[in-house]
CSV table of N, CA and C in Angstrom, one decimal:
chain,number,residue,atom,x,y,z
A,26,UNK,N,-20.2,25.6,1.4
A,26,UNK,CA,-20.6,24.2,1.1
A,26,UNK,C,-22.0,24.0,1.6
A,27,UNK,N,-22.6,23.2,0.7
A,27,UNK,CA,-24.0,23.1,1.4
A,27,UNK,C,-24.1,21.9,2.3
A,28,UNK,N,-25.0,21.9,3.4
A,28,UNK,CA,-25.1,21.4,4.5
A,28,UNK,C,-26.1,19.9,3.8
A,29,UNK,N,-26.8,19.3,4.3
A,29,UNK,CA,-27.5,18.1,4.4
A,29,UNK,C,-28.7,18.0,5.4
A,30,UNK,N,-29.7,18.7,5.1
A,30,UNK,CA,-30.7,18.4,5.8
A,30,UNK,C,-32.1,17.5,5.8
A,31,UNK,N,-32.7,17.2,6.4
A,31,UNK,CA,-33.9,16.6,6.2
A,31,UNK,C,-35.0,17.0,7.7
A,32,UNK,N,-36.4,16.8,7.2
A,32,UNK,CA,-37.3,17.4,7.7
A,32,UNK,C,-37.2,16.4,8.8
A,33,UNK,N,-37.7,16.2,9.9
A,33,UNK,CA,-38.3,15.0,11.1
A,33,UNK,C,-39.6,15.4,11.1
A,34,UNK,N,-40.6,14.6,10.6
A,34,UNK,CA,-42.1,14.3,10.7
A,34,UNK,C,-42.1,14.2,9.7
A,35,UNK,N,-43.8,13.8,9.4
A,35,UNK,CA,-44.2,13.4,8.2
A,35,UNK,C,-45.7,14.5,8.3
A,36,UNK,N,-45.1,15.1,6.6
A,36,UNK,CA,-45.9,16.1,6.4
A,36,UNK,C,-47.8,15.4,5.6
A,37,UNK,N,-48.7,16.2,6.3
A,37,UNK,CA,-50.0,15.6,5.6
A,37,UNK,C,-50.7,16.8,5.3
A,38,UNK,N,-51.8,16.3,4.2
A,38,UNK,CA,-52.2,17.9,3.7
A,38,UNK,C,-53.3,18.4,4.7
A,39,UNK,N,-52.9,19.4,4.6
A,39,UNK,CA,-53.7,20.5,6.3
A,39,UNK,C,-53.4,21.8,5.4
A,40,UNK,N,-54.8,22.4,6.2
A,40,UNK,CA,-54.4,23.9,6.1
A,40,UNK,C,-54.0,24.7,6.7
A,41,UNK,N,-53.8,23.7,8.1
A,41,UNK,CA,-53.5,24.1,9.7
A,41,UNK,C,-51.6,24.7,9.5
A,42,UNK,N,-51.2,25.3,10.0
A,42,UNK,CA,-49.7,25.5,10.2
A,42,UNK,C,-49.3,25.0,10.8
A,43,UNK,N,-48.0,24.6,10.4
A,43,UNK,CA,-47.7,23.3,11.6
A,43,UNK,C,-45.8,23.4,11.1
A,44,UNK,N,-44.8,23.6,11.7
A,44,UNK,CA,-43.3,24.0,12.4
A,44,UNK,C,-42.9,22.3,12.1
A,45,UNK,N,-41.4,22.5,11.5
A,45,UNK,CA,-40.8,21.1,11.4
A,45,UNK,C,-39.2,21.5,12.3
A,46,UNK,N,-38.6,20.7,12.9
A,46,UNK,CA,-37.3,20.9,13.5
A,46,UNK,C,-36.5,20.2,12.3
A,47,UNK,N,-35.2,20.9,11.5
A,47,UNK,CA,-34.7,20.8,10.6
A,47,UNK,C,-33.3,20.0,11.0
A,48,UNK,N,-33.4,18.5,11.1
A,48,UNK,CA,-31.8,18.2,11.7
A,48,UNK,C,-30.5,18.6,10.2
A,49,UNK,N,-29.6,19.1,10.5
A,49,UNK,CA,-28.5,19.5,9.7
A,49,UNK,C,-27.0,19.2,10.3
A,50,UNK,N,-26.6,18.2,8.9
A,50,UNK,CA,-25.3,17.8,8.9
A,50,UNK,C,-24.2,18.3,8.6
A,51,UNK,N,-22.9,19.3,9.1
A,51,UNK,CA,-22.4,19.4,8.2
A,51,UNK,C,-21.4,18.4,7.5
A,52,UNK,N,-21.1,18.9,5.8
A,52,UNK,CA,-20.1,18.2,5.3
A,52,UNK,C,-18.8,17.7,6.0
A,53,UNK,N,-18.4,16.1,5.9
A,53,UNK,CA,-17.1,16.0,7.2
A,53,UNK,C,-16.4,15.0,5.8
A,54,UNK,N,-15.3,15.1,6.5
A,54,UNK,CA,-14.6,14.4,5.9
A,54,UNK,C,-13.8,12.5,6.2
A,55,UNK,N,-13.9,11.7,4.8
A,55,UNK,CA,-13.8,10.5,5.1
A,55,UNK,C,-12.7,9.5,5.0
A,56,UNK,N,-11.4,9.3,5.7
A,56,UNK,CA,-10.5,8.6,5.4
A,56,UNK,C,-10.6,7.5,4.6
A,57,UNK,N,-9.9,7.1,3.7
A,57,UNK,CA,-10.4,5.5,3.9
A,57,UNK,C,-8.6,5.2,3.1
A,58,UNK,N,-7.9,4.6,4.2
A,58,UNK,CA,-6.6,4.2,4.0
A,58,UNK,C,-6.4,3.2,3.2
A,59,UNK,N,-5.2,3.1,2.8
A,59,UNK,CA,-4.6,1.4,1.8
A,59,UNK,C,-3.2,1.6,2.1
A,60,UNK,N,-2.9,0.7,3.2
A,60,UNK,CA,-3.8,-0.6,3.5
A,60,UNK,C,-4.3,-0.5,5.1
A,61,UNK,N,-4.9,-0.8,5.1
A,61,UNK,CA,-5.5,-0.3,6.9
A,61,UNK,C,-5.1,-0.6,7.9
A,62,UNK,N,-4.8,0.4,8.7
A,62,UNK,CA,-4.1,0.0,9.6
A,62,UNK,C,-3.7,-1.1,10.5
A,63,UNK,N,-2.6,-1.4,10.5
A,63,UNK,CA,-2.3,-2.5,11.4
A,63,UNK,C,-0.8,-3.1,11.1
A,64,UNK,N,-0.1,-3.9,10.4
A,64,UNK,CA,1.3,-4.6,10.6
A,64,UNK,C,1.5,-4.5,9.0
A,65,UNK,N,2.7,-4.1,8.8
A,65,UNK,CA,3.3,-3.4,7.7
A,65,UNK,C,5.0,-4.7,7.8
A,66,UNK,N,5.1,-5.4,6.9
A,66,UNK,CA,6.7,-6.4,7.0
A,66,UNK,C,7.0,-6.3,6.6
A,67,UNK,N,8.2,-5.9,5.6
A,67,UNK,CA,9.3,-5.7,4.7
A,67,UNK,C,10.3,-6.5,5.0
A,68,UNK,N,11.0,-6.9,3.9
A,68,UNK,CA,12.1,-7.9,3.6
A,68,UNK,C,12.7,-7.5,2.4
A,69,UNK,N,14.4,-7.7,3.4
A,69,UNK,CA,15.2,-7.3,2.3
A,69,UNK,C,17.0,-7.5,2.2
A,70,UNK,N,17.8,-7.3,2.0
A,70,UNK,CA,19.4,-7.6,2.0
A,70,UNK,C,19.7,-7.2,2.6
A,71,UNK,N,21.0,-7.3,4.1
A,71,UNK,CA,21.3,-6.4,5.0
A,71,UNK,C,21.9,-5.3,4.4
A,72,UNK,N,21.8,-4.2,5.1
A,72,UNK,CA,22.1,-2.8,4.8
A,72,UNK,C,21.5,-1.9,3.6
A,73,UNK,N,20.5,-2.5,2.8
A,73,UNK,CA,19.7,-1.6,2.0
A,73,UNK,C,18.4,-0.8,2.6
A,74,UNK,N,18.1,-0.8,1.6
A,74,UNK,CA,16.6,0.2,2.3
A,74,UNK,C,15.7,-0.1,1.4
A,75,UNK,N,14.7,0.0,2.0
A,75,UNK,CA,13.5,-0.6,1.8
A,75,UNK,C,12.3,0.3,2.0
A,76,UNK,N,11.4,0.6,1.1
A,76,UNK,CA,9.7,1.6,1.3
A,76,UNK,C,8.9,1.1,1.4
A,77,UNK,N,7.8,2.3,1.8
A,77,UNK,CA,6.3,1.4,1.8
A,77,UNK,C,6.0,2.5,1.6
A,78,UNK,N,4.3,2.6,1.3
A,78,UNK,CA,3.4,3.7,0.9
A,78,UNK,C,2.1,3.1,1.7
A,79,UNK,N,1.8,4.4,2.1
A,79,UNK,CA,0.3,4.5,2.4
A,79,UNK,C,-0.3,5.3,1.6
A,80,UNK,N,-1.8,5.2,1.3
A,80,UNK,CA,-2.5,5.8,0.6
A,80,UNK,C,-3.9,6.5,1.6
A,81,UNK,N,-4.1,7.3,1.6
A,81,UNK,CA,-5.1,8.2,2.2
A,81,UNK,C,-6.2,8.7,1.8
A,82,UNK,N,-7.2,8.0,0.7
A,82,UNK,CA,-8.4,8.7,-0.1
A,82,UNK,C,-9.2,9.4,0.8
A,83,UNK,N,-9.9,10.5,0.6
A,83,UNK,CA,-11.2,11.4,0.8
A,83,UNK,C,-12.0,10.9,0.2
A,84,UNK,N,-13.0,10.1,0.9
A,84,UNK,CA,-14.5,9.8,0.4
A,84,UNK,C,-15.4,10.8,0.6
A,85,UNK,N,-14.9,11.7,1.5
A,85,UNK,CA,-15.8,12.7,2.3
A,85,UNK,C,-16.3,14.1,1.0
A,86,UNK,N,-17.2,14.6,1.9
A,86,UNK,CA,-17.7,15.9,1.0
A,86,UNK,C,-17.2,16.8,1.9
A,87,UNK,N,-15.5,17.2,2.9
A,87,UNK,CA,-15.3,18.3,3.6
A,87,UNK,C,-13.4,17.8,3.5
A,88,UNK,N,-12.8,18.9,3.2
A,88,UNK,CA,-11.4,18.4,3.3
A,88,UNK,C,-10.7,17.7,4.4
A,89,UNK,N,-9.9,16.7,3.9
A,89,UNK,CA,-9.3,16.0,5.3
A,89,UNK,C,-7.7,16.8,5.4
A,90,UNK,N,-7.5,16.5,7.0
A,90,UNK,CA,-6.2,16.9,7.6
A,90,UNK,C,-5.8,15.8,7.7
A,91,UNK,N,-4.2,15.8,7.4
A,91,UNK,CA,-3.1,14.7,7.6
A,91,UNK,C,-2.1,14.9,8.3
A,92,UNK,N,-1.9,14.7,9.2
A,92,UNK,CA,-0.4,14.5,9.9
A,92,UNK,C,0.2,13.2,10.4
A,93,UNK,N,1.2,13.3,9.8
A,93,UNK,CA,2.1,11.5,9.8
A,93,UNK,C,3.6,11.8,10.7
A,94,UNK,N,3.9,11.5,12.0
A,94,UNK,CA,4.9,11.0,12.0
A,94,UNK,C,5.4,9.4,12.1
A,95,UNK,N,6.9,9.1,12.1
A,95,UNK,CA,7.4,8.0,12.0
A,95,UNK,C,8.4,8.0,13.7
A,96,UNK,N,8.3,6.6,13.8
A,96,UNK,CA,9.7,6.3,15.0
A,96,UNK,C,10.1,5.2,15.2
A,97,UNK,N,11.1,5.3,15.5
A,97,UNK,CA,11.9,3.9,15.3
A,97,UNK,C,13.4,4.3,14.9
A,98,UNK,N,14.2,3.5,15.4
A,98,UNK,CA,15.5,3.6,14.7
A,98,UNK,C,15.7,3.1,12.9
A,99,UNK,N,16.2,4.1,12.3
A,99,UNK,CA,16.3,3.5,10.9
A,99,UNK,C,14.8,3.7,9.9
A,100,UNK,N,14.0,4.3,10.8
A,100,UNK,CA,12.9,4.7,9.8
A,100,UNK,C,12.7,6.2,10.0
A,101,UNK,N,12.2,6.2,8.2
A,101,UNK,CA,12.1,7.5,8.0
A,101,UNK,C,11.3,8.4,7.1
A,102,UNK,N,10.5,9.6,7.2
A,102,UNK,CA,9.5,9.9,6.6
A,102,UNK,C,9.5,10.5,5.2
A,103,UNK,N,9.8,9.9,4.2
A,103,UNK,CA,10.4,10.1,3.2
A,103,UNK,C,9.5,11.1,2.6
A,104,UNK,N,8.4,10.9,2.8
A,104,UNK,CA,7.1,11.7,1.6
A,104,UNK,C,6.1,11.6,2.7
A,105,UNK,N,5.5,13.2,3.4
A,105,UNK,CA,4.2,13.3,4.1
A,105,UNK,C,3.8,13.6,3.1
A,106,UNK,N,2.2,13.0,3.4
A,106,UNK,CA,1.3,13.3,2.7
A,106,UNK,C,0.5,15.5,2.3
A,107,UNK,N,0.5,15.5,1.3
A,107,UNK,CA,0.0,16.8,1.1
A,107,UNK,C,-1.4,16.9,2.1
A,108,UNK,N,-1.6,18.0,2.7
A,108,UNK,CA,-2.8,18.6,3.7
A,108,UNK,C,-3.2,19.9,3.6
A,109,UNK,N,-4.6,19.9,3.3
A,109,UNK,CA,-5.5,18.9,3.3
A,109,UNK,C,-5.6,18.3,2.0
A,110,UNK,N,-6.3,17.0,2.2
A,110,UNK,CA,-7.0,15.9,1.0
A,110,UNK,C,-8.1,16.6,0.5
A,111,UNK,N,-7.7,17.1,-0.8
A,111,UNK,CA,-9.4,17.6,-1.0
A,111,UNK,C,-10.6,16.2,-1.0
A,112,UNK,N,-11.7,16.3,-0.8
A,112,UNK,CA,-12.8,15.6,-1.4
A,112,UNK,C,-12.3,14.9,-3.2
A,113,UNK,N,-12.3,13.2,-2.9
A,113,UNK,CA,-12.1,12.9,-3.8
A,113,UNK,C,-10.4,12.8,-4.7
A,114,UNK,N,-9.8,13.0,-3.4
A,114,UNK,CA,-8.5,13.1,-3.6
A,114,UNK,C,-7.6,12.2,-2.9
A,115,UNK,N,-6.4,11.6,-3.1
A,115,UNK,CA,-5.8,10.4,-2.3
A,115,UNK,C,-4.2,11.8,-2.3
A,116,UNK,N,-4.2,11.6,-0.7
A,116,UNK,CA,-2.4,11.7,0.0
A,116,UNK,C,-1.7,10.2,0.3
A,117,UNK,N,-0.7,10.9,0.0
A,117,UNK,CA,0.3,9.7,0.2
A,117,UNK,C,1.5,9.7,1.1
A,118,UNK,N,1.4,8.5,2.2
A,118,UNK,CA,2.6,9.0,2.7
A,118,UNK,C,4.2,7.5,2.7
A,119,UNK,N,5.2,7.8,2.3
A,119,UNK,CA,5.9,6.7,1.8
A,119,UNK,C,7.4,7.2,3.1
A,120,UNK,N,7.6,5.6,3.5
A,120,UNK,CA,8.3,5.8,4.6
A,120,UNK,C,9.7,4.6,4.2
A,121,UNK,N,10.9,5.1,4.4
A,121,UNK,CA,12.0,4.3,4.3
A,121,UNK,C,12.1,3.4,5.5
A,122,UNK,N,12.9,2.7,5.3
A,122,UNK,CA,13.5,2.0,6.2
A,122,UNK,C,14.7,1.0,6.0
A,123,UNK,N,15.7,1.7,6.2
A,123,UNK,CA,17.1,1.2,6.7
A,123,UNK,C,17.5,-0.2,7.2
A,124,UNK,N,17.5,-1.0,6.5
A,124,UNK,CA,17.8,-2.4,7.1
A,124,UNK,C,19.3,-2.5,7.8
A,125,UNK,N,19.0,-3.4,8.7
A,125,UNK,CA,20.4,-3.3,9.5
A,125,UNK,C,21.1,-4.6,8.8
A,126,UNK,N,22.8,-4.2,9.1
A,126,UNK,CA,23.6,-5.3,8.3
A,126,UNK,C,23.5,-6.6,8.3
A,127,UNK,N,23.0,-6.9,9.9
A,127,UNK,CA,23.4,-8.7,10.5
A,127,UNK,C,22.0,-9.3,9.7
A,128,UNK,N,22.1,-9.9,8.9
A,128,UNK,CA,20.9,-11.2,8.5
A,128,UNK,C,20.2,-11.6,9.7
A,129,UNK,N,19.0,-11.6,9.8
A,129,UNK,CA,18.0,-12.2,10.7
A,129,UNK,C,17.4,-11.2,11.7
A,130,UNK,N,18.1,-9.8,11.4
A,130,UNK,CA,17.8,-9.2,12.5
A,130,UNK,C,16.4,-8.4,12.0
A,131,UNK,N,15.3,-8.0,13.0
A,131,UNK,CA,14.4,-7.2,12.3
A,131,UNK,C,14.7,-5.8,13.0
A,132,UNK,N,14.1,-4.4,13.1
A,132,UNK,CA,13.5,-3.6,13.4
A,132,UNK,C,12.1,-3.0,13.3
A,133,UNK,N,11.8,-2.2,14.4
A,133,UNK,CA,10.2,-2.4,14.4
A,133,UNK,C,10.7,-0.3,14.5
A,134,UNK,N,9.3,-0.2,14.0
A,134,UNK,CA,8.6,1.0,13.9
A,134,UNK,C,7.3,1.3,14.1
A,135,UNK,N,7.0,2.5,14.4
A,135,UNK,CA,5.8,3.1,14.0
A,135,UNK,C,5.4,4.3,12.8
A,136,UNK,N,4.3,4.0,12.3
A,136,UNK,CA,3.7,5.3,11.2
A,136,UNK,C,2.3,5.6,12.1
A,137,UNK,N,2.0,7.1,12.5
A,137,UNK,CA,0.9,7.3,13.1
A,137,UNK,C,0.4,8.9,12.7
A,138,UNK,N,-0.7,8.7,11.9
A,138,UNK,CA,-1.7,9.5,11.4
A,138,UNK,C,-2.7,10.1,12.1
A,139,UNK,N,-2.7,11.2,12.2
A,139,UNK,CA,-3.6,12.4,12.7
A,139,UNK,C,-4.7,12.6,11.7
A,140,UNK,N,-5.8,12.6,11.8
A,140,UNK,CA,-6.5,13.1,10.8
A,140,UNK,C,-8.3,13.4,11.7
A,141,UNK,N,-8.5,14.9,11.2
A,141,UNK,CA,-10.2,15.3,11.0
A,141,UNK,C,-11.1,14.6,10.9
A,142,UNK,N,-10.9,13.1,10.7
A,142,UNK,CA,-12.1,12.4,10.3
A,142,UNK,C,-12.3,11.9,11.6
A,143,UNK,N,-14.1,12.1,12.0
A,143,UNK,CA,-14.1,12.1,13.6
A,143,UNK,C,-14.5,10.7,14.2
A,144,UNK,N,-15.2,9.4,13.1
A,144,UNK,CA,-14.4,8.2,13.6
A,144,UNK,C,-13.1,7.6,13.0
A,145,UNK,N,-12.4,8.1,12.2
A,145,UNK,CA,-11.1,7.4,12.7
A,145,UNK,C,-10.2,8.4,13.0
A,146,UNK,N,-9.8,9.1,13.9
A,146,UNK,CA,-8.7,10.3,14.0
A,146,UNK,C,-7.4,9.6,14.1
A,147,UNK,N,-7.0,8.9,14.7
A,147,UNK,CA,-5.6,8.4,14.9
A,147,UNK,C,-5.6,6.7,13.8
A,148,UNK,N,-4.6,7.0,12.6
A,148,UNK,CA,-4.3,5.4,12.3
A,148,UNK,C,-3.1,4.9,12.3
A,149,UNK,N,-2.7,3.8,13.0
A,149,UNK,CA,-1.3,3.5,13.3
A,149,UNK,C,-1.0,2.2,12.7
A,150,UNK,N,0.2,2.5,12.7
A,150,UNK,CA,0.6,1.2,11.8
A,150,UNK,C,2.1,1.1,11.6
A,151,UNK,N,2.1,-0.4,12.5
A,151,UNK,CA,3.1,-1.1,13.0
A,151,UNK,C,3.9,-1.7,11.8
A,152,UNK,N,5.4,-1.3,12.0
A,152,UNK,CA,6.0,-1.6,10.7
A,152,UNK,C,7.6,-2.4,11.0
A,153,UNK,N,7.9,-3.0,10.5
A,153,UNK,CA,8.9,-3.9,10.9
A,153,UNK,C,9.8,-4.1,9.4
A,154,UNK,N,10.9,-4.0,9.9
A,154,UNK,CA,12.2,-4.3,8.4
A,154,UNK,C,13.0,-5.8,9.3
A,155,UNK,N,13.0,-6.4,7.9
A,155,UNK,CA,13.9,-7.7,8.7
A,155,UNK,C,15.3,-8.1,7.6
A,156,UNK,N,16.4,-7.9,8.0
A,156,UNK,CA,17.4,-8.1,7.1
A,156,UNK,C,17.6,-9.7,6.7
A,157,UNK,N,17.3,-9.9,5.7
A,157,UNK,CA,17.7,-11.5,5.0
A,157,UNK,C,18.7,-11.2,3.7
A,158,UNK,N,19.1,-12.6,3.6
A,158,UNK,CA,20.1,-12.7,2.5
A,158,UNK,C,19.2,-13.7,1.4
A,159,UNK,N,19.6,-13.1,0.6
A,159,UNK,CA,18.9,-13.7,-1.1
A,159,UNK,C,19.6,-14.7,-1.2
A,160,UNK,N,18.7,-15.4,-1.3
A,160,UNK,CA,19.4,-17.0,-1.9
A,160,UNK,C,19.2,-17.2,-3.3
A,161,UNK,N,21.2,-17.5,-3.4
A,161,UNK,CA,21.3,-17.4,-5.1
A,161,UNK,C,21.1,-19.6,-5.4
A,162,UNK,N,20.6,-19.7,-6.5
A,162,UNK,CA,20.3,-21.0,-6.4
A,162,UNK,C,21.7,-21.5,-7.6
A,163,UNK,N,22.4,-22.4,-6.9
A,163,UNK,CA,23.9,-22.7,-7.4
A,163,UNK,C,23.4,-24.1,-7.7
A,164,UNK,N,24.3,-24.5,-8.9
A,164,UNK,CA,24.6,-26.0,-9.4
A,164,UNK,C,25.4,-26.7,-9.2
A,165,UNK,N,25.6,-27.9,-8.7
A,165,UNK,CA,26.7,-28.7,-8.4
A,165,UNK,C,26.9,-29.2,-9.8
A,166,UNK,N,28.4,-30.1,-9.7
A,166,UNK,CA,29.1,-30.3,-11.2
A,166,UNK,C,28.4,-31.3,-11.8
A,167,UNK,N,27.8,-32.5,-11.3
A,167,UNK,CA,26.8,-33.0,-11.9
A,167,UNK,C,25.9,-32.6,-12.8
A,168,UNK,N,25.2,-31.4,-12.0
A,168,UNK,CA,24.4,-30.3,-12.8
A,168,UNK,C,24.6,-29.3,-13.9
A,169,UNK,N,26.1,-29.1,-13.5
A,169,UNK,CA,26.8,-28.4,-14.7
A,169,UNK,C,26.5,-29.4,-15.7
A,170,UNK,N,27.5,-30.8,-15.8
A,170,UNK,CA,27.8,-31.7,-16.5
A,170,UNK,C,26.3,-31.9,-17.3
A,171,UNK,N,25.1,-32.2,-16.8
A,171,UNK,CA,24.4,-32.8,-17.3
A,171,UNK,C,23.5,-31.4,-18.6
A,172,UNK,N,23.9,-30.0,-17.7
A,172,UNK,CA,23.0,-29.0,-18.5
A,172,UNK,C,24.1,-28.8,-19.7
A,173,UNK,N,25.5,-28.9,-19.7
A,173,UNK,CA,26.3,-29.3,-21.4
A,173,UNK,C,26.0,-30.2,-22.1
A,174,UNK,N,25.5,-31.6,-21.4
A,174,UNK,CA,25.2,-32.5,-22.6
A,174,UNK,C,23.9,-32.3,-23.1
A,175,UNK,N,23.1,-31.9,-22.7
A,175,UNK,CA,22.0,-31.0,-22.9
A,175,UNK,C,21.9,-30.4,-23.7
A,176,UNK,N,22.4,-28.8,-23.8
A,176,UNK,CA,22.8,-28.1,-24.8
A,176,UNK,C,23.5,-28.6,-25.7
A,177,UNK,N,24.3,-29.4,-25.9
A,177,UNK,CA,25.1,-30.4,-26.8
A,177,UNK,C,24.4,-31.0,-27.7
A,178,UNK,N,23.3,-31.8,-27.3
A,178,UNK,CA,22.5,-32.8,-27.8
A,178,UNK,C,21.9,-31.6,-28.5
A,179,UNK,N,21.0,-30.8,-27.9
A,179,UNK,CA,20.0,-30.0,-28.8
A,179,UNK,C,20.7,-29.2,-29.9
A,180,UNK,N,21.7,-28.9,-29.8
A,180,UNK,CA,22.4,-28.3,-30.5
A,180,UNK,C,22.8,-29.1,-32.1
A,181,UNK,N,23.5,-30.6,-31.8
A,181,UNK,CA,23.0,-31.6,-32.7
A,181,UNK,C,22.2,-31.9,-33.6
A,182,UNK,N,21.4,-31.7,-32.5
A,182,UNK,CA,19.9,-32.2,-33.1
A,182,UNK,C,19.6,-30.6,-34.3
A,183,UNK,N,19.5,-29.6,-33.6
A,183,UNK,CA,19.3,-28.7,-34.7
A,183,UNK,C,20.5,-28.6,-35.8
A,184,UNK,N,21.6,-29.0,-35.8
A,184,UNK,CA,22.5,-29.2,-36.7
A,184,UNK,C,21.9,-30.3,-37.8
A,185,UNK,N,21.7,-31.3,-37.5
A,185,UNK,CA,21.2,-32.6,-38.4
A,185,UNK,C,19.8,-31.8,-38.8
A,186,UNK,N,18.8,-31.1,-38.0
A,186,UNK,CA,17.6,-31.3,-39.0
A,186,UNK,C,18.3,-30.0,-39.8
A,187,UNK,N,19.1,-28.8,-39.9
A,187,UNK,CA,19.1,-28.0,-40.9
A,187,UNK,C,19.9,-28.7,-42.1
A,188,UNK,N,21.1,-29.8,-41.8
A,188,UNK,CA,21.5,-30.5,-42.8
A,188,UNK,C,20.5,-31.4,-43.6
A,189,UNK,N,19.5,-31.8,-43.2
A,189,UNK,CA,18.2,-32.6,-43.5
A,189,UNK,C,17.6,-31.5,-44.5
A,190,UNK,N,17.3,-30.6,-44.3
A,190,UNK,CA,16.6,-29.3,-45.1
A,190,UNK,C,17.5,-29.2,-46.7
A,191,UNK,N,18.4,-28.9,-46.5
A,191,UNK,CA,19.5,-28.5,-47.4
A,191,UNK,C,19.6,-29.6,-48.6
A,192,UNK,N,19.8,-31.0,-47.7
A,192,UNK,CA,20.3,-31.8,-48.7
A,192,UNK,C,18.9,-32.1,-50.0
C-alpha cells in the first residue's frame, strides 16, 4: 500500500542542493459506526425477543479489526461482525435480546467493540430491553352499535343510488 507523504519546506529555484525531511503517513484505518455509540432501547411483548444492528463502515485506506462482545443476562451475539473491514466496506454486528415475561420490567446490557482505529479503539453501547404489553384498542357497545348503523346507512345509500342508475 502506498504511504502519504509530503515535503516540509518550501522549495525555491537554486542551484544550491538543499535536503527535505519527508513526513510519512501510513494508511490507517477509519471506523465510522451507525448508530454511535451510546444508549440502544428496545420495546417489546414479554417473553419475545427483540434485535438490533450495528453497522461498522471503513472510511479508511488500511483494513479495520472488529471484535464485539455482548453481557448481560438475556443478551446475545447473534451475528459478529466479519474481520477485517476492508477499505470501503461496512461489518455488521446484530445482537438479540430476550425480553423477560413480567410487563414493565427492563434489562440492561452491554455491546463493546475492539477495533484498530487509533482514535476510536473501544465503542460501547449501552442497551436496554423493556418488556410491555401492546395495547389492543377495543370498542364499547355504543361503539359497536353506532359503527352498524353506519355501515347500514352507507350500505343503503349505495343500494338506492345503484337502483337510481338502473331505473
Amino acid at each position: 500500500r502506498v504511504k502519504s507523504c509530503r515535503p516540509m519546506g518550501i522549495a525555491t529555484p537554486s542551484t544550491t542542493a538543499r535536503s527535505y525531511a519527508l513526513v510519512c503517513h501510513a494508511p490507517s484505518p477509519e471506523v465510522n459506526p451507525a448508530p454511535v455509540p451510546g444508549n440502544i432501547a428496545l420495546q417489546g411483548a414479554p417473553s419475545t425477543t427483540q434485535t438490533t444492528q450495528v453497522a461498522f463502515a471503513n472510511t479508511g485506506l488500511a483494513d479495520l479489526t472488529l471484535a464485539c462482545t455482548v453481557t448481560g443476562a438475556g443478551f446475545t451475539l447473534t451475528t459478529a461482525p466479519t474481520s477485517p473491514v476492508l477499505p470501503g466496506a461496512t461489518g455488521t454486528a446484530v445482537v438479540s435480546v430476550a425480553l423477560p415475561p413480567a410487563q414493565g420490567t427492563t434489562i440492561t446490557g452491554t455491546l463493546v467493540c475492539t477495533t484498530n482505529d487509533a482514535d476510536e479503539p473501544t465503542l460501547t453501547y449501552n442497551i436496554s430491553g423493556t418488556a410491555v404489553n401492546l395495547v389492543v384498542p377495543t370498542m364499547s357497545a355504543w361503539g359497536k352499535a353506532l359503527m352498524a348503523a353506519l355501515l347500514a346507512g352507507l350500505g343503503l345509500l349505495g343500494f338506492t343510488m345503484m337502483r337510481r342508475r338502473t331505473v
